[in-house]
């Protein structure tokens, strides 16, 4: 017996008798061939009482510098937004935390209705009519959208803006290699997708085109123009897929209103913790015509035998448990609990709040960019007038790694090292700074001060070293 | 959890339970224009001209129609909604293949520590050593449990692990200059297996099941050729049976140069007792949300780490955690044979925290106890259900004993009592139990797949067996009762056909 | 929350709801000898001879018969048990005098921060400056809200604050060389008021209520003499009415040298609008668990800080928080006129954290909005309930308008429909509402005391009013329905007489 | 509207119309006399968004040194025991957290049954047949027991062992002054209640006698002997009241088995956090004859009209809402949620666990006392052979305040300053050290090391100063 099992010696005897065996070992011996039985204990540390496990995990946590411990301007895909307390409490309710996927709708109306509400919220945000109940996370959502496009039109090439998150491009490449589609990357010009290269790359073999809004460098793309260009290349156009940052959609034009066919993205910023990268959720919304090719669970409204309104998992003939090798995706377990957090967060934020929050980020981000680019040795990576919402790219005239270390010594994480992330030569010296509503003006001012000193000191010591 | 005969006329308001009386109202139907829960932090930087910062053609014209609602309304809505869910903390949940074991709350506590929960995924590894050590330790533990030396924690769930696995197999063959096209998998396999094969650009070849519930060796021998990339196997399989020919199977598959993939959804049967690596498997995925207590969350999050043999290791997804000379953990992105990334960042770290806490709580002995007790519970429940009054209607589909789960056939019940497995499942709802998995695996007629897990008491198993027996007795008298069940759930049987025919998948705005 | 006519024959199994079918089983009836949830940390110090350390005559011979039970069983037992409770997060809870307002979860989050939750009460003040500053700030805020300059946070609940208050009054009089014996309190006062007076060694003298619901000034004048130590008043009182003569009342009481005690249970009516200190009160208690969102916890914890005027300040309980010259907070135990301690340590700090978070969330404007909305909601609900079909049966007991709550009289309903207030309350349970407070205050026949609070929506108030109207309509047709209500609750009407006659207050071992 | 209220302008209009007033202000103006209306805004800081409140409260928390931040050997009434995670989750369930006292039993069976179970657990622990559903906390529980004794026999004097917690004595004095009973304190001899003085103080005027088990100094009293002595003084004996530490009752003889009439105490150590001193709960158990004079709520078992088992608040004729001035206590709101934590904790600990935990504490405490008293300048305050369970008193040959500061500099809080707490001259130099199951041998060894150095250094610097 561990603390989670309950078979007393008395229970055991009754149970063995009922089964008709002499020992538990006998049950295994009768079924598992001797050569593959493990004849020794696993080489793992001994079990521990709850308090010792707590202390151990706490000790590990203390060796991480979290956004609770430093002033954190990291973003690049996940953001330190404030998660309201009611999200935690709802996620921790046994009724949401512990059930399986709702296979028995009569006793799963809570979860199913949450999915329905979540789908509605995502549809509203993206201005696209259909949304699923979540996929894993951002980059794999992009790849899944690619797979759907390929199922849709069977063409052989994806055209991808370099403005996509490097993890999204990498994931898309991994997936696409599997189903056999080539991936072509389109460079940026002045921080946004180069419109000429974009148009040139698109032809009748292109299954889908991908861009990000805002893009990886924080810049707002002209989504409508990119979509229109993709659709204007003659013939049946490719599927236009946008990876969008959902929390900017209070102020940025919605993908559905910009000609986008499929909008996917990372849902972490909607009420999910950072958690060192997961679990969060990916969202997936599309035009009506893709409904029966979408991956993942979809909840739909219906009625019960007495006429009561109710919800079920629907369109399951898309799914692996029904269609097996012919399924539109292999996804099974997705991110229901994180999507719950998402819809609760969006309800909390509300129709006005998402605009207000967007405008606050916009203002603070511009303030931060303005002040930072006024520093010696710091400029905008692309253009200082490029529209941005909550993130922007700088170029430092000093070693980024060293500057970041100097800032860390002052309790500040000034942002992500762009080159380390993208590996692109043109990103050398790049620093990607994210400003959430948790970063106040005072915080930004402190960043300006510390980064200014760090860059200056680093340049000096480089000069001395040189 | 006692039985109750309840056969009110369908639709009669007289017999509605309180939850049935509560009409389903969505969050979008609550609230009123102008209400709000969010109070925006003050604008503390100079005000700006929006058009200057964001040209109007890039701006949204009308805000998304999100709810407008106060905080108390949100709380009440979702708390009430939660009560329309059945959950593991409230009742027995013997859903086969899903391993609905107790989710210790300690795990939620430690995962919520800010050092874990507010750690940014791009934090410099030097300042995330606790997290990387945790991941390293978890990798080592999973390697030991599976008997395979190299682990990637990256995949987000079982099916994602499968995709990783098939892509790894491809990469392995391609690296040897081979393009193999076929993947073998038995007809008992889970739907994610064939679906994954397709996604990875390969073709599924189904293997027959022999009368003992294992792989038909003849069929395997016939189909195993040099175009086979891989055999995907669940062992114990979805019948709860360990393939007695596993050693021979591995020989055959390896003999044609193919790899063996182990679907680890059923690992809860064999922890500390038998290891996929020792059985000859090259690649294994784990479902941390099954064997290792990550709560299912109503459909995720999960986590599907993979463990692989030496020959597969070069192709593992990036990044890989390595320990440098000074004992520090770093992320290695530079692995030229890697299949690449499967997702952003480092995987579902929050799940790693929970599963690691579980492994450290139980240790070697406790994990073995978990599997032993899971198997004991399954066999005990099976024995209880093979007693008089049940076995006639619900015989065991294959074998005599089982490992952690078993599959009954509802065929006789259907023929003799006129009760389908679906009806039995729905009637169980009135008894306060979550039904077993139904109609899977496909090769068993009217299948009922029962996995009690190790964290249930004998009393609960007895009560469940008694409920099944009571339903069968009731059906012998009046099968109509079960055919219209459930009666006491928040809603009763739902029209799934209508839902699929005219899909309403969002609230009209 | 819609109505449902449901009149099944009492006791009929046919109509049991799922919760009704579940028999009540206690934690002591679960489990089995040898099971356990607790795993004891290892003995890491030298083993010892128990008899040497603890002579056997001091030792316990047989362990207490606590449950023997695994962790999953505990979780399931209490989660299931929780579902047998109605709660504020799930439904409207207009319990008069209890201020069932929304409990923001932010408060639970901040109270759980280890710096608050794991702070030992004997930590040196120099290393608990955050806690002491929080308490100081809360004291200042309560002083401002009440209009009385000095605050002690020590009392554990309202009644504890009352005890402090009466003892303070005694100390004040004693210090002036007077032993006064009487405490005046109106007949509408809460039971804790007279009970407290007795505990403090004084005698209660009840004051009559005038036809407007206020204190009968004649009666007050007649009883106010030099043996009166104090007048205890709730204002607005338990009828939800603000005493229009408060200024005169204060003059009379002060005129005989007595103090005025303000029972702050109804403070939610007047925050930012009127202050006890400005009304002439010397001592006020707050119920942080009412006006300031400390969750009620099914009967506590609460917190009952007191605020007092200058003349009462010397007698405040020890310790008192003071700020030294350097701005540091220290605990002053050395106050020679103090009444002493009322409990251990510094009071219910966890409640302070929550209430302080609330005050900082709302600020001056928000607190005023809370009271205004509470009063608006009460008056709106009153208006809805004074519409045709209800007012005839449930007239307002006193006045025309109300502040944060109001009291209806069920007298006409009883006489004309044969329905007691109790029946109405029980029938409301079937409608999914918590009933108002019933049979209090005592001077109102068949009283129904309704306090909606500010955190409810208009829709909820409308639904509640509709339910009352529906019950009255139903009773006009068939009063038997309500007389046997409720029908849908986990248990139905309980035999309280038997419970008191042969008390079974513990599980037999 | 704040974020917790929901009256939109449209709502407001409808509501005012229904009421028949022109404004909310009018409702107040018509009821509150002008002279007592507050004509100005409260002088309080402006309200803040949730995230700002969180940051503020977090900042305050960070200025406290909690048992999470240092190695803490403080006890003296509240103890840093491990609270299992399931306690938190159950306390946070809305169904337990947010209801009022269960006035409507039909919809409060959860809370009522918890009370019944809690009462059973307290009865089992104390070996006394009746227990209430909780009182505020420890010291006021002692005072309430005194009030009950006085209601019972109306005598004029309480005899109190100096071994009671100073807060208990002080609280008892405050209460007793109210109802007019004199309090006489009995000194200790060798760390426990002086048996001779005890017997001498007890006569026919004594309403109740009080002792603590273990006492304030950690010493185990001979409870049976003290009770027997009190009852052997001839005539109708006084009520014997013991303040007991519940977590020691796995190994210490139960009060009910030692002749104690009323056992009360502080419940914090049973699954409640430290919370800087509260909220926790007080427990209250007694012999049958006191049942109808007990304070507080009591849950009782009964049946409903259909014969179902159920629970109600019972014996309410004791209580203030029924009996008003004649009530046996004024208590109304008590500590239901904390008592829930108590019974969940006791179930978690279990019948065997409470013994195992007691023995672990016993062993570690003796180890700690042995090692600490072996240090130069450190001895047992009373006797090193006095039985103790989880706490013991030392005398330092150095200024306690200064030594504690030195330890604090090394992240250790070595225990409570006895003199500061009790104000007793004989406690000068006293340090009260508590050892819970969270303090491992390694922790104790570290305490030995740091305290040893601190005492030595302090003695040295005192010697130099002298
Ligand atoms: C046998 C088997 N394989 C694979 C899976 C897929 O795992 P996941 O849901 O984590 O993607 C499941 C899940 O039900 C399963 O039972
Ligand atoms: C008017 C009034 N006074 C005093 C009290 C007692 O407060 P507490 O329960 O906090 O002791 C109450 C509680 O119901 C009350 O309504």
PDB file of N, CA, C and O and ligand atoms in Angstrom, chain C residues 97-98 157-160 162 190 192-193 234 238 263 265-266 285 287 289-290, chain D residues 100 103 136 330-333, ligand 2:
ATOM      1  N   UNK C  97     -29.155  40.110   7.530  1.00  0.00           N
ATOM      2  CA  UNK C  97     -28.211  40.385   8.612  1.00  0.00           C
ATOM      3  C   UNK C  97     -26.873  39.681   8.396  1.00  0.00           C
ATOM      4  O   UNK C  97     -25.982  39.809   9.226  1.00  0.00           O
ATOM      5  N   UNK C  98     -26.727  38.964   7.299  1.00  0.00           N
ATOM      6  CA  UNK C  98     -25.508  38.167   7.093  1.00  0.00           C
ATOM      7  C   UNK C  98     -24.611  38.691   5.973  1.00  0.00           C
ATOM      8  O   UNK C  98     -23.476  38.277   5.845  1.00  0.00           O
ATOM      9  N   UNK C 157     -14.753  37.669  16.108  1.00  0.00           N
ATOM     10  CA  UNK C 157     -16.010  37.706  15.360  1.00  0.00           C
ATOM     11  C   UNK C 157     -16.836  38.844  15.937  1.00  0.00           C
ATOM     12  O   UNK C 157     -16.399  39.525  16.884  1.00  0.00           O
ATOM     13  N   UNK C 158     -18.034  39.025  15.399  1.00  0.00           N
ATOM     14  CA  UNK C 158     -18.886  40.099  15.891  1.00  0.00           C
ATOM     15  C   UNK C 158     -19.154  39.987  17.379  1.00  0.00           C
ATOM     16  O   UNK C 158     -18.977  40.947  18.141  1.00  0.00           O
ATOM     17  N   UNK C 159     -19.563  38.817  17.808  1.00  0.00           N
ATOM     18  CA  UNK C 159     -19.918  38.684  19.221  1.00  0.00           C
ATOM     19  C   UNK C 159     -18.705  38.874  20.110  1.00  0.00           C
ATOM     20  O   UNK C 159     -18.826  39.346  21.246  1.00  0.00           O
ATOM     21  N   UNK C 160     -17.557  38.529  19.620  1.00  0.00           N
ATOM     22  CA  UNK C 160     -16.331  38.741  20.389  1.00  0.00           C
ATOM     23  C   UNK C 160     -16.026  40.233  20.477  1.00  0.00           C
ATOM     24  O   UNK C 160     -15.572  40.726  21.511  1.00  0.00           O
ATOM     25  N   UNK C 162     -18.339  42.458  20.432  1.00  0.00           N
ATOM     26  CA  UNK C 162     -19.323  42.961  21.402  1.00  0.00           C
ATOM     27  C   UNK C 162     -18.819  42.776  22.831  1.00  0.00           C
ATOM     28  O   UNK C 162     -18.935  43.670  23.669  1.00  0.00           O
ATOM     29  N   UNK C 190     -29.867  41.897  17.868  1.00  0.00           N
ATOM     30  CA  UNK C 190     -29.427  40.528  17.616  1.00  0.00           C
ATOM     31  C   UNK C 190     -29.159  39.825  18.937  1.00  0.00           C
ATOM     32  O   UNK C 190     -28.746  40.456  19.912  1.00  0.00           O
ATOM     33  N   UNK C 192     -26.842  38.099  20.043  1.00  0.00           N
ATOM     34  CA  UNK C 192     -25.506  38.222  20.632  1.00  0.00           C
ATOM     35  C   UNK C 192     -25.419  39.428  21.552  1.00  0.00           C
ATOM     36  O   UNK C 192     -24.625  39.418  22.496  1.00  0.00           O
ATOM     37  N   UNK C 193     -26.211  40.466  21.310  1.00  0.00           N
ATOM     38  CA  UNK C 193     -26.127  41.675  22.150  1.00  0.00           C
ATOM     39  C   UNK C 193     -26.504  41.356  23.594  1.00  0.00           C
ATOM     40  O   UNK C 193     -25.667  41.530  24.496  1.00  0.00           O
ATOM     41  N   UNK C 234     -27.948  48.696  16.719  1.00  0.00           N
ATOM     42  CA  UNK C 234     -27.591  48.344  15.350  1.00  0.00           C
ATOM     43  C   UNK C 234     -28.269  49.393  14.478  1.00  0.00           C
ATOM     44  O   UNK C 234     -29.463  49.625  14.637  1.00  0.00           O
ATOM     45  N   UNK C 238     -32.023  45.881  12.628  1.00  0.00           N
ATOM     46  CA  UNK C 238     -32.280  44.594  11.979  1.00  0.00           C
ATOM     47  C   UNK C 238     -33.561  44.619  11.141  1.00  0.00           C
ATOM     48  O   UNK C 238     -33.897  43.632  10.498  1.00  0.00           O
ATOM     49  N   UNK C 263     -23.398  48.079  16.890  1.00  0.00           N
ATOM     50  CA  UNK C 263     -23.253  46.737  16.325  1.00  0.00           C
ATOM     51  C   UNK C 263     -23.122  46.909  14.826  1.00  0.00           C
ATOM     52  O   UNK C 263     -24.077  47.276  14.134  1.00  0.00           O
ATOM     53  N   UNK C 265     -22.882  44.975  12.326  1.00  0.00           N
ATOM     54  CA  UNK C 265     -23.280  43.921  11.390  1.00  0.00           C
ATOM     55  C   UNK C 265     -23.938  44.498  10.131  1.00  0.00           C
ATOM     56  O   UNK C 265     -23.911  43.872   9.073  1.00  0.00           O
ATOM     57  N   UNK C 266     -24.519  45.679  10.276  1.00  0.00           N
ATOM     58  CA  UNK C 266     -25.216  46.268   9.134  1.00  0.00           C
ATOM     59  C   UNK C 266     -24.455  47.414   8.477  1.00  0.00           C
ATOM     60  O   UNK C 266     -25.037  48.228   7.770  1.00  0.00           O
ATOM     61  N   UNK C 285     -18.232  47.593  16.471  1.00  0.00           N
ATOM     62  CA  UNK C 285     -17.531  46.418  15.953  1.00  0.00           C
ATOM     63  C   UNK C 285     -17.861  46.262  14.472  1.00  0.00           C
ATOM     64  O   UNK C 285     -18.930  46.651  14.018  1.00  0.00           O
ATOM     65  N   UNK C 287     -17.898  43.425  11.268  1.00  0.00           N
ATOM     66  CA  UNK C 287     -17.833  42.005  10.937  1.00  0.00           C
ATOM     67  C   UNK C 287     -17.104  41.911   9.607  1.00  0.00           C
ATOM     68  O   UNK C 287     -17.714  42.143   8.554  1.00  0.00           O
ATOM     69  N   UNK C 289     -16.330  39.494   8.087  1.00  0.00           N
ATOM     70  CA  UNK C 289     -16.952  38.424   7.310  1.00  0.00           C
ATOM     71  C   UNK C 289     -18.311  38.841   6.763  1.00  0.00           C
ATOM     72  O   UNK C 289     -18.969  38.051   6.106  1.00  0.00           O
ATOM     73  N   UNK C 290     -18.725  40.043   7.028  1.00  0.00           N
ATOM     74  CA  UNK C 290     -19.955  40.509   6.393  1.00  0.00           C
ATOM     75  C   UNK C 290     -19.598  41.638   5.427  1.00  0.00           C
ATOM     76  O   UNK C 290     -19.485  41.426   4.238  1.00  0.00           O
TER      77      UNK C 290
ATOM     78  N   UNK D 100     -23.013  30.417   4.749  1.00  0.00           N
ATOM     79  CA  UNK D 100     -23.140  30.897   6.118  1.00  0.00           C
ATOM     80  C   UNK D 100     -23.286  29.698   7.049  1.00  0.00           C
ATOM     81  O   UNK D 100     -23.309  28.544   6.599  1.00  0.00           O
ATOM     82  N   UNK D 103     -28.100  27.351   8.612  1.00  0.00           N
ATOM     83  CA  UNK D 103     -29.429  27.609   9.165  1.00  0.00           C
ATOM     84  C   UNK D 103     -30.518  26.832   8.438  1.00  0.00           C
ATOM     85  O   UNK D 103     -31.621  26.697   8.955  1.00  0.00           O
ATOM     86  N   UNK D 136     -13.573  30.012  18.994  1.00  0.00           N
ATOM     87  CA  UNK D 136     -12.649  30.843  18.219  1.00  0.00           C
ATOM     88  C   UNK D 136     -11.234  30.278  18.099  1.00  0.00           C
ATOM     89  O   UNK D 136     -10.703  30.113  17.017  1.00  0.00           O
ATOM     90  N   UNK D 330     -22.186  33.931  24.173  1.00  0.00           N
ATOM     91  CA  UNK D 330     -22.635  34.862  23.133  1.00  0.00           C
ATOM     92  C   UNK D 330     -22.146  34.453  21.751  1.00  0.00           C
ATOM     93  O   UNK D 330     -22.407  35.138  20.766  1.00  0.00           O
ATOM     94  N   UNK D 331     -21.434  33.343  21.647  1.00  0.00           N
ATOM     95  CA  UNK D 331     -20.765  33.035  20.371  1.00  0.00           C
ATOM     96  C   UNK D 331     -21.778  32.762  19.264  1.00  0.00           C
ATOM     97  O   UNK D 331     -22.820  32.151  19.493  1.00  0.00           O
ATOM     98  N   UNK D 332     -21.471  33.218  18.103  1.00  0.00           N
ATOM     99  CA  UNK D 332     -22.354  33.059  16.936  1.00  0.00           C
ATOM    100  C   UNK D 332     -21.481  32.499  15.818  1.00  0.00           C
ATOM    101  O   UNK D 332     -21.291  31.290  15.732  1.00  0.00           O
ATOM    102  N   UNK D 333     -20.873  33.341  14.990  1.00  0.00           N
ATOM    103  CA  UNK D 333     -19.879  32.869  14.027  1.00  0.00           C
ATOM    104  C   UNK D 333     -18.713  32.243  14.781  1.00  0.00           C
ATOM    105  O   UNK D 333     -18.172  32.867  15.691  1.00  0.00           O
TER     106      UNK D 333
HETATM  107  C1  LIG E   2     -26.949  42.251  13.949  1.00  0.00           C
HETATM  108  C2  LIG E   2     -25.903  41.252  14.319  1.00  0.00           C
HETATM  109  N1  LIG E   2     -25.130  41.455  15.380  1.00  0.00           N
HETATM  110  C3  LIG E   2     -24.168  40.591  15.745  1.00  0.00           C
HETATM  111  C4  LIG E   2     -23.948  39.454  15.035  1.00  0.00           C
HETATM  112  C5  LIG E   2     -22.916  38.495  15.524  1.00  0.00           C
HETATM  113  O1  LIG E   2     -21.795  38.476  14.691  1.00  0.00           O
HETATM  114  P1  LIG E   2     -20.840  37.227  14.663  1.00  0.00           P
HETATM  115  O2  LIG E   2     -21.595  36.104  14.071  1.00  0.00           O
HETATM  116  O3  LIG E   2     -19.710  37.662  13.840  1.00  0.00           O
HETATM  117  O4  LIG E   2     -20.422  36.921  16.055  1.00  0.00           O
HETATM  118  C6  LIG E   2     -24.726  39.192  13.913  1.00  0.00           C
HETATM  119  C7  LIG E   2     -24.499  37.974  13.113  1.00  0.00           C
HETATM  120  O5  LIG E   2     -25.374  37.375  12.566  1.00  0.00           O
HETATM  121  C8  LIG E   2     -25.719  40.111  13.555  1.00  0.00           C
HETATM  122  O6  LIG E   2     -26.466  39.894  12.471  1.00  0.00           O
END
